[in-house]
CSV table of C-alpha atoms in Angstrom, one decimal:
chain,number,residue,atom,x,y,z
A,27,MET,CA,96.7,129.0,146.5
A,28,GLN,CA,93.3,130.2,145.4
A,29,THR,CA,92.3,132.0,142.2
A,30,SER,CA,89.5,134.3,141.2
A,31,ASN,CA,89.9,133.5,137.5
A,32,PRO,CA,86.9,131.3,136.6
A,33,LEU,CA,88.8,129.9,133.5
A,34,THR,CA,91.2,128.0,135.9
A,35,LYS,CA,88.3,126.0,137.3
A,36,GLN,CA,86.8,125.5,133.8
A,37,PHE,CA,90.0,124.2,132.3
A,38,LEU,CA,90.7,121.9,135.3
A,39,LEU,CA,87.3,120.2,134.8
A,40,ALA,CA,87.7,120.3,131.0
A,41,ALA,CA,90.9,118.3,131.3
A,42,LYS,CA,89.0,115.5,133.1
A,43,TYR,CA,86.1,115.7,130.6
A,44,GLN,CA,88.6,115.3,127.8
A,45,GLU,CA,90.1,112.2,129.5
A,46,ILE,CA,86.6,110.7,129.9
A,47,HIS,CA,85.7,111.5,126.3
A,48,ALA,CA,89.0,109.8,125.1
A,49,LEU,CA,88.2,106.7,127.2
A,50,LYS,CA,84.7,106.5,125.8
A,51,GLN,CA,86.1,106.6,122.3
A,52,LEU,CA,88.6,103.9,123.2
A,53,GLN,CA,85.8,101.8,124.6
A,54,ASN,CA,83.8,102.2,121.3
A,55,SER,CA,87.0,101.3,119.4
A,56,CYS,CA,87.4,98.1,121.4
A,57,ALA,CA,83.8,97.1,120.7
A,58,SER,CA,84.5,97.6,116.9
A,59,LEU,CA,87.7,95.5,117.2
A,60,THR,CA,85.6,92.6,118.5
A,61,LYS,CA,83.7,92.6,115.2
A,62,LEU,CA,87.1,92.7,113.4
A,63,GLY,CA,88.2,89.6,115.3
A,64,ASP,CA,85.0,87.8,114.3
A,65,PHE,CA,85.5,88.7,110.6
A,66,VAL,CA,89.2,87.6,110.7
A,67,HIS,CA,88.2,84.3,112.3
A,68,GLN,CA,85.8,83.5,109.4
A,69,LEU,CA,88.4,84.6,106.8
A,70,GLN,CA,90.8,82.2,108.3
A,71,LYS,CA,88.3,79.4,108.0
A,72,GLU,CA,87.6,80.2,104.4
A,73,ARG,CA,91.3,80.3,103.6
A,74,ALA,CA,91.8,76.8,105.0
A,75,MET,CA,88.8,75.4,103.2
A,76,SER,CA,89.9,77.0,99.9
A,77,ASN,CA,93.3,75.3,100.3
A,78,ILE,CA,91.7,71.9,100.6
A,79,PHE,CA,89.3,72.6,97.8
A,80,LEU,CA,92.1,73.7,95.5
A,81,ALA,CA,94.7,71.1,96.4
A,82,SER,CA,92.2,68.3,96.1
A,83,LYS,CA,91.1,69.5,92.6
A,84,SER,CA,87.6,70.2,93.9
A,85,LEU,CA,87.2,66.7,95.3
A,86,ARG,CA,87.0,67.9,98.9
A,87,PHE,CA,85.3,70.8,100.9
A,88,SER,CA,83.2,72.0,98.0
A,89,ASN,CA,80.0,72.1,100.1
A,90,GLU,CA,81.8,73.4,103.2
A,91,LEU,CA,83.3,76.2,101.2
A,92,THR,CA,80.0,77.1,99.6
A,93,GLN,CA,78.4,77.3,103.1
A,94,GLN,CA,81.3,79.2,104.6
A,95,ILE,CA,81.4,82.1,102.1
A,96,PRO,CA,78.0,83.6,103.3
A,97,ILE,CA,79.1,83.3,106.9
A,98,THR,CA,82.3,85.2,106.1
A,99,GLN,CA,80.3,87.8,104.2
A,100,SER,CA,77.9,88.3,107.1
A,101,ALA,CA,80.8,88.8,109.5
A,102,GLN,CA,82.3,91.3,107.0
A,103,ASP,CA,79.0,93.2,106.9
A,104,THR,CA,78.8,93.4,110.7
A,105,PHE,CA,82.4,94.6,110.8
A,106,TYR,CA,81.6,97.3,108.2
A,107,HIS,CA,78.6,98.5,110.2
A,108,SER,CA,80.6,98.6,113.4
A,109,LEU,CA,83.3,100.7,111.6
A,110,LYS,CA,80.7,103.1,110.3
A,111,THR,CA,79.0,103.6,113.7
A,112,THR,CA,82.2,103.9,115.6
A,113,PHE,CA,84.4,106.1,113.3
A,114,ILE,CA,82.0,107.8,110.9
A,115,SER,CA,79.7,109.7,113.2
A,116,ASP,CA,79.2,113.2,114.7
A,117,ASN,CA,80.8,111.9,117.9
A,118,ALA,CA,83.8,110.3,116.3
A,119,ASP,CA,87.2,111.4,117.5
A,120,PRO,CA,89.0,113.3,114.7
A,121,GLY,CA,92.5,112.8,116.1
A,122,HIS,CA,93.5,109.5,114.6
A,123,SER,CA,94.3,110.1,110.9
A,124,ARG,CA,96.8,107.2,110.7
A,125,LEU,CA,94.2,104.8,112.0
A,126,TYR,CA,91.6,106.1,109.5
A,127,ASN,CA,94.1,105.8,106.6
A,128,LEU,CA,94.9,102.2,107.6
A,129,ILE,CA,91.2,101.3,107.7
A,130,THR,CA,90.8,102.9,104.3
A,131,TYR,CA,93.7,100.7,103.0
A,132,SER,CA,92.2,97.6,104.5
A,133,LEU,CA,88.8,98.2,103.1
A,134,GLN,CA,90.2,98.8,99.6
A,135,ALA,CA,92.2,95.6,99.8
A,136,LEU,CA,89.0,93.7,100.7
A,137,ASP,CA,87.5,94.7,97.4
A,138,VAL,CA,89.5,91.8,95.7
A,139,LEU,CA,87.7,89.2,97.8
A,140,PRO,CA,84.8,88.5,95.3
A,141,ALA,CA,87.2,88.1,92.4
A,142,LEU,CA,89.5,85.8,94.5
A,143,ARG,CA,86.5,83.6,95.4
A,144,HIS,CA,85.5,83.4,91.7
A,145,GLN,CA,89.1,82.3,90.8
A,146,ILE,CA,89.0,79.7,93.6
A,147,GLY,CA,85.7,78.3,92.5
A,148,ARG,CA,86.9,77.9,88.9
A,149,GLN,CA,90.2,76.4,90.0
A,150,ASN,CA,92.0,79.2,88.3
A,151,VAL,CA,94.4,79.9,91.1
A,152,THR,CA,97.0,77.9,93.0
A,153,PRO,CA,96.6,77.0,96.7
A,154,VAL,CA,99.8,79.0,97.4
A,155,HIS,CA,98.5,82.1,95.6
A,156,ALA,CA,95.1,81.9,97.3
A,157,THR,CA,96.8,81.5,100.7
A,158,GLN,CA,99.0,84.5,100.1
A,159,SER,CA,96.0,86.6,99.1
A,160,PHE,CA,93.9,85.7,102.2
A,161,THR,CA,97.0,86.2,104.4
A,162,GLN,CA,97.7,89.7,103.1
A,163,LEU,CA,94.0,90.7,103.7
A,164,ILE,CA,94.2,89.4,107.2
A,165,ALA,CA,97.5,91.1,107.9
A,166,SER,CA,96.0,94.5,106.9
A,167,LEU,CA,93.1,93.9,109.3
A,168,LEU,CA,95.3,92.9,112.2
A,169,ASN,CA,97.4,96.1,111.7
A,170,ILE,CA,94.3,98.1,112.5
A,171,ILE,CA,94.5,96.7,116.1
A,172,LEU,CA,98.2,97.7,116.3
A,173,GLU,CA,97.4,101.2,115.2
A,174,ALA,CA,94.4,101.4,117.6
A,175,ALA,CA,96.8,100.4,120.4
A,176,ASP,CA,99.2,103.1,119.3
A,177,GLY,CA,96.5,105.7,119.5
A,178,ALA,CA,95.1,104.6,122.9
A,179,SER,CA,95.2,107.1,125.7
A,180,ASP,CA,95.1,104.8,128.7
A,181,PRO,CA,98.1,102.7,129.7
A,182,HIS,CA,96.1,99.8,131.1
A,183,VAL,CA,93.9,99.4,128.1
A,184,THR,CA,97.0,100.0,125.8
A,185,ARG,CA,98.7,97.0,127.4
A,186,LEU,CA,95.6,94.9,126.9
A,187,LEU,CA,95.5,96.0,123.2
A,188,VAL,CA,99.1,94.9,122.8
A,189,ALA,CA,98.2,91.5,124.4
A,190,TYR,CA,95.2,91.3,122.1
A,191,PHE,CA,97.2,92.0,118.9
A,192,ASN,CA,99.8,89.5,119.8
A,193,PHE,CA,97.3,86.8,120.6
A,194,MET,CA,95.5,87.4,117.3
A,195,GLN,CA,98.8,87.3,115.6
A,196,GLY,CA,99.6,84.0,117.2
A,197,LYS,CA,96.1,82.8,116.2
A,198,GLU,CA,96.8,83.9,112.6
A,199,TYR,CA,100.0,81.9,112.5
A,200,ALA,CA,98.0,78.9,113.7
A,201,GLY,CA,95.5,79.7,110.9
A,202,GLN,CA,98.4,79.7,108.4
A,203,GLU,CA,99.6,76.5,109.7
A,204,ARG,CA,96.2,75.0,109.3
A,205,ALA,CA,96.0,76.1,105.7
A,206,CYS,CA,99.6,74.9,104.9
A,207,GLY,CA,98.9,71.5,106.4
A,208,ALA,CA,95.5,71.2,104.8
A,209,GLN,CA,97.1,71.8,101.4
A,210,ALA,CA,99.8,69.2,102.1
A,211,PHE,CA,97.4,66.5,103.2
A,212,ALA,CA,94.9,67.2,100.4
A,213,ALA,CA,97.7,66.9,97.8
A,214,SER,CA,99.3,63.9,99.6
A,215,LYS,CA,102.8,65.4,99.4
A,216,PHE,CA,104.8,67.9,101.4
A,217,THR,CA,107.9,69.7,100.0
A,218,GLU,CA,110.9,70.6,102.0
A,219,ASP,CA,110.0,74.3,101.6
A,220,GLN,CA,106.5,73.6,103.0
A,221,LYS,CA,108.1,71.7,105.9
A,222,THR,CA,110.3,74.7,106.7
A,223,GLN,CA,107.3,77.0,106.3
A,224,LEU,CA,105.2,74.9,108.8
A,225,ALA,CA,108.1,75.0,111.3
A,226,HIS,CA,108.1,78.8,110.9
A,227,PHE,CA,104.4,79.0,111.7
A,228,VAL,CA,104.8,76.9,114.8
A,229,GLN,CA,107.8,79.0,116.0
A,230,GLU,CA,106.0,82.3,115.3
A,231,GLN,CA,103.0,81.1,117.3
A,232,SER,CA,105.2,80.6,120.3
A,233,HIS,CA,106.9,84.0,119.8
A,234,SER,CA,103.5,85.8,119.6
A,235,PHE,CA,102.1,84.0,122.6
A,236,SER,CA,105.2,85.0,124.6
A,237,PHE,CA,104.5,88.6,123.9
A,238,PHE,CA,100.9,88.0,124.9
A,239,ASN,CA,102.0,86.6,128.2
A,240,GLU,CA,104.2,89.6,128.9
A,241,TYR,CA,101.3,92.1,128.4
A,242,ALA,CA,98.3,90.1,129.5
A,243,ASP,CA,96.9,90.6,133.0
A,244,ASP,CA,96.0,87.7,135.5
A,245,HIS,CA,92.5,87.3,134.1
A,246,LEU,CA,93.7,86.8,130.5
A,247,LEU,CA,96.5,84.5,131.6
A,248,LYS,CA,94.0,82.2,133.3
A,249,CYS,CA,92.0,82.2,130.0
A,250,TYR,CA,95.2,81.3,128.1
A,251,THR,CA,95.6,78.3,130.4
A,252,SER,CA,92.5,76.7,128.9
A,253,LEU,CA,94.4,76.6,125.6
A,254,ILE,CA,97.7,75.2,126.6
A,255,GLU,CA,96.1,72.5,128.8
A,256,HIS,CA,93.6,71.3,126.2
A,257,PRO,CA,94.2,67.7,124.9
A,258,VAL,CA,93.8,68.9,121.3
A,259,ASN,CA,97.4,70.1,121.4
A,260,LYS,CA,98.6,66.5,121.6
A,261,GLN,CA,96.5,65.6,118.5
A,262,VAL,CA,98.0,68.6,116.6
A,263,ASP,CA,101.5,67.5,117.5
A,264,GLN,CA,100.8,64.0,116.3
A,265,LEU,CA,99.6,65.3,112.9
A,266,ARG,CA,102.5,67.7,112.7
A,267,SER,CA,104.8,64.7,113.0
A,268,LEU,CA,102.9,62.8,110.3
A,269,LEU,CA,103.2,65.8,108.0
A,270,GLN,CA,106.9,65.9,108.4
A,271,LYS,CA,107.1,62.3,107.2
A,272,LEU,CA,105.3,63.1,103.9
A,273,ASP,CA,107.6,62.9,100.9
A,274,ASP,CA,107.1,65.2,98.0
A,275,GLU,CA,108.4,62.7,95.5
A,276,ASN,CA,106.8,59.5,96.8
A,277,ALA,CA,103.2,60.7,97.4
A,278,GLN,CA,101.1,58.7,99.8
A,279,PRO,CA,97.3,58.4,99.7
A,280,LEU,CA,96.6,60.6,102.7
A,281,SER,CA,94.1,63.0,101.1
A,282,GLN,CA,91.4,62.0,103.5
A,283,LEU,CA,93.6,63.2,106.4
A,284,SER,CA,93.1,66.8,105.2
A,285,GLU,CA,89.7,66.8,106.8
A,286,VAL,CA,91.0,65.3,110.0
A,287,TRP,CA,93.8,67.9,110.1
A,288,TYR,CA,91.3,70.7,109.4
A,289,GLU,CA,88.9,69.5,112.2
A,290,VAL,CA,91.7,69.1,114.8
A,291,THR,CA,93.4,72.4,114.0
A,292,THR,CA,90.1,74.2,113.8
A,293,THR,CA,89.2,72.9,117.3
A,294,ARG,CA,92.4,74.4,118.6
A,295,ILE,CA,91.8,77.7,116.7
A,296,ASP,CA,88.2,77.9,117.9
A,297,ILE,CA,89.5,77.7,121.5
A,298,MET,CA,91.8,80.6,120.6
A,299,HIS,CA,88.8,82.5,119.2
A,300,LYS,CA,86.9,82.1,122.5
A,301,ILE,CA,89.9,83.5,124.3
A,302,GLU,CA,90.1,86.3,121.8
A,303,GLN,CA,86.4,87.1,122.5
A,304,ASN,CA,87.2,87.0,126.2
A,305,ILE,CA,90.0,89.5,125.6
A,306,SER,CA,87.6,91.8,123.7
A,307,ASP,CA,85.1,91.7,126.5
A,308,HIS,CA,87.8,92.4,129.0
A,309,LEU,CA,89.0,95.3,127.0
A,310,ILE,CA,85.6,96.9,126.9
A,311,ASP,CA,85.1,96.2,130.7
A,312,SER,CA,88.5,97.7,131.5
A,313,ALA,CA,87.7,100.8,129.5
A,314,ALA,CA,84.4,101.1,131.4
A,315,MET,CA,86.2,100.8,134.7
A,316,GLN,CA,88.7,103.5,133.7
A,317,ILE,CA,85.7,105.7,132.7
A,318,ALA,CA,84.0,105.1,136.0
A,319,CYS,CA,87.3,106.0,137.9
A,320,ALA,CA,87.7,109.2,135.9
A,321,GLN,CA,84.1,110.1,136.5
A,322,ARG,CA,84.5,109.7,140.2
A,323,LYS,CA,87.6,111.9,140.2
A,324,LEU,CA,85.6,114.5,138.2
A,325,ASN,CA,82.8,114.5,140.7
A,326,SER,CA,85.3,114.7,143.6
A,327,ASN,CA,87.0,117.7,141.9
A,328,LYS,CA,83.6,119.4,141.4
A,329,GLN,CA,82.8,118.9,145.1
A,330,ILE,CA,86.1,120.3,146.2
A,331,LEU,CA,85.7,123.4,144.0
A,332,ASN,CA,82.2,124.0,145.2
A,333,THR,CA,83.5,123.7,148.8
A,334,LEU,CA,86.2,126.2,148.1
A,335,GLU,CA,83.7,128.6,146.5
A,336,GLN,CA,81.5,128.3,149.6
A,337,GLN,CA,84.5,128.9,152.0
A,338,TYR,CA,85.9,131.9,150.2
A,339,MET,CA,84.8,135.1,148.6
A,340,PRO,CA,86.7,138.1,147.2
A,341,ALA,CA,87.4,140.8,149.8
A,342,THR,CA,87.4,144.5,149.1
A,343,ASP,CA,91.2,144.7,149.2
A,344,GLY,CA,91.6,142.0,146.5
A,345,GLN,CA,92.6,139.3,149.0
A,346,LEU,CA,90.5,136.1,149.7
A,347,ALA,CA,88.6,136.0,153.0
A,348,LEU,CA,86.4,133.5,154.7
A,349,LYS,CA,82.7,133.8,153.8
A,350,ASN,CA,81.6,132.3,157.1
A,351,ASN,CA,83.3,131.3,160.3
A,352,GLU,CA,81.8,127.8,159.9
A,353,PRO,CA,81.3,126.1,156.5
A,354,THR,CA,77.8,125.2,155.5
A,355,ASN,CA,78.6,121.6,154.6
A,356,LYS,CA,80.7,120.2,157.5
A,357,ALA,CA,81.1,116.7,156.0
A,358,ALA,CA,82.4,118.0,152.7
A,359,SER,CA,84.6,120.6,154.4
A,360,LYS,CA,86.2,117.9,156.6
A,361,LEU,CA,86.7,115.6,153.6
A,362,ASN,CA,88.4,118.4,151.5
A,363,SER,CA,89.7,120.7,154.2
A,364,ASN,CA,93.3,120.3,153.1
A,365,LYS,CA,92.5,120.6,149.3
A,366,THR,CA,93.2,123.8,147.5
A,367,MET,CA,93.1,124.8,143.8
A,368,TYR,CA,96.8,124.3,143.7
A,369,ASP,CA,96.4,120.7,145.1
A,370,LEU,CA,93.9,119.8,142.4
A,371,ILE,CA,96.1,121.2,139.6
A,372,LEU,CA,99.1,119.3,141.0
A,373,GLU,CA,97.2,116.1,141.3
A,374,GLN,CA,96.0,116.5,137.7
A,375,SER,CA,99.5,117.2,136.5
A,376,GLN,CA,100.9,114.2,138.3
A,377,HIS,CA,98.1,111.9,137.0
A,378,ILE,CA,98.9,113.0,133.4
A,379,LYS,CA,102.6,112.5,134.0
A,380,GLN,CA,102.1,108.9,135.3
A,381,ILE,CA,99.8,108.1,132.3
A,382,ASN,CA,102.3,109.4,129.8
A,383,GLN,CA,105.2,107.5,131.3
A,384,ALA,CA,103.1,104.3,131.4
A,385,LEU,CA,102.1,104.9,127.8
A,386,VAL,CA,105.7,105.3,126.7
A,387,ASP,CA,106.6,101.9,128.3
A,388,ALA,CA,103.5,100.2,126.7
A,389,LYS,CA,103.9,101.7,123.3
A,390,ARG,CA,107.6,100.9,122.9
A,391,VAL,CA,106.8,97.4,121.8
A,392,ILE,CA,104.0,98.8,119.5
A,393,THR,CA,106.5,101.0,117.7
A,394,GLU,CA,108.9,98.1,117.2
A,395,GLN,CA,106.2,95.7,116.0
A,396,LYS,CA,104.8,98.3,113.6
A,397,VAL,CA,108.2,99.0,112.1
A,398,ILE,CA,109.0,95.3,111.7
A,399,HIS,CA,105.6,94.6,110.0
A,400,GLN,CA,106.1,97.6,107.7
A,401,ALA,CA,109.6,96.4,106.7
A,402,LYS,CA,108.3,92.9,106.1
A,403,TYR,CA,105.6,94.3,103.8
A,404,ILE,CA,108.2,96.3,101.9
A,405,LEU,CA,110.3,93.1,101.3
A,406,ILE,CA,107.2,91.1,100.3
A,407,GLU,CA,106.2,93.8,97.7
A,408,GLN,CA,109.7,94.5,96.4
A,409,LEU,CA,111.1,90.9,96.3
A,410,LYS,CA,107.8,89.1,95.7
A,411,ILE,CA,108.4,86.7,98.6
A,412,SER,CA,106.3,85.2,101.3
A,413,GLU,CA,106.0,86.6,104.9
A,414,GLU,CA,108.2,83.7,106.1
A,415,HIS,CA,111.0,84.5,103.7
A,416,ALA,CA,110.7,88.2,104.5
A,417,HIS,CA,111.1,87.3,108.2
A,418,LYS,CA,114.1,85.2,107.5
A,419,GLN,CA,115.6,88.0,105.4
A,420,LEU,CA,115.3,90.4,108.4
A,421,GLN,CA,116.8,87.8,110.7
A,422,LYS,CA,119.8,87.2,108.4
A,423,GLN,CA,120.5,90.9,108.0
A,424,ALA,CA,120.3,91.3,111.7
A,425,MET,CA,122.8,88.5,112.3
A,426,ASP,CA,125.1,89.7,109.6
A,427,SER,CA,125.2,93.3,110.9
A,428,HIS,CA,125.2,92.3,114.6
A,429,SER,CA,122.1,94.4,115.3
A,430,SER,CA,118.5,93.9,116.2
A,431,ILE,CA,115.7,93.0,113.8
A,432,TYR,CA,114.1,96.3,114.7
A,433,ALA,CA,117.2,98.3,113.7
A,434,VAL,CA,117.4,96.4,110.4
A,435,ALA,CA,113.7,97.1,109.8
A,436,ASN,CA,114.2,100.8,110.5
A,437,LYS,CA,117.0,100.9,107.9
A,438,ILE,CA,114.8,99.1,105.3
A,439,ILE,CA,112.1,101.7,105.8
A,440,GLU,CA,114.5,104.6,105.6
A,441,LEU,CA,116.0,103.3,102.3
A,442,ASN,CA,112.6,102.7,100.9
A,443,ASN,CA,111.4,106.2,101.8
A,444,ALA,CA,114.6,107.7,100.3
A,445,ASN,CA,113.9,106.1,96.9
């Protein structure tokens, strides 16, 4: 099947150009997500330091917190610059309005950070309230990764983004555990509610890392091994056991252990951050590899089309005839002798079909996670409860109705939208 319509060739090549453009945009987005990860990492540190500072009534971590705030601010400025260069430019992809809206929401939420720091410095806020404020800011930032994954056009990179989000989510639960334990040690007491909360953070870390293992490739799984085999995990377990022995009524003088807990848990979280950075680099490299693959296919299609044009020319009766008995480029002709315009169109169609099917499989979990996170946020806002209690509320409703958490979350969102 040949065609004399030049638009057929132009659109065939344009489809591949569009694929390459989307991959380049995805690569740029992945680079920006690296800056997001660095900013979140510093916010998590500031949250834990603020907890110790508040729970100890300014006796501990005053200097550390003072030094940390400019570091967090610097990471925030770098993140903002990356957002601007990636998404607000002449070459920015206009097709992701939901992602842009989510970024807008996150940036607006971050405007409360200076006021929160002022309250913390003057001891005008409780450790619990400070933790919730930091946690909500971090949650809004992590949702940017989930939305970026939902808008990704390449199945391999999409799976890596799902792995990246779940690893960062696991790291965030580790950060919340660090803040919770730091508060308990600094105050030298630990309520039953706090013990339950700590257990929830440990359980959710395991849950998030299980999702990560499902979507990570061999390279990332090897990186993860460095975390699970590190001896710091045994130290964390020992301190967790000690925390569970703290009594909220008979306080013990363990305030000094808040710094030990912070150092040990921070060592573990810093290892996670290195893995997180490795995932970011791997994302960018994977996008680059997909771009190179698409570029090679584009060049191959161009070569085949040029060969076809050399072989054929329109005859006077409207049929296609051989231009020469022997093609001018024998090597190219031999390579592409069985290729026709129809073959190229069919290959392109099958390629897109495979990508779409792989994307459907990869994005199923993204949809479920987005719905569950949205439902949690609705419960947190409406019932004025913590993330932990919102999660338990979803679990209880799922058990009572004999359905999945995802189905319950969907129902909550539907009811909320109806009101």
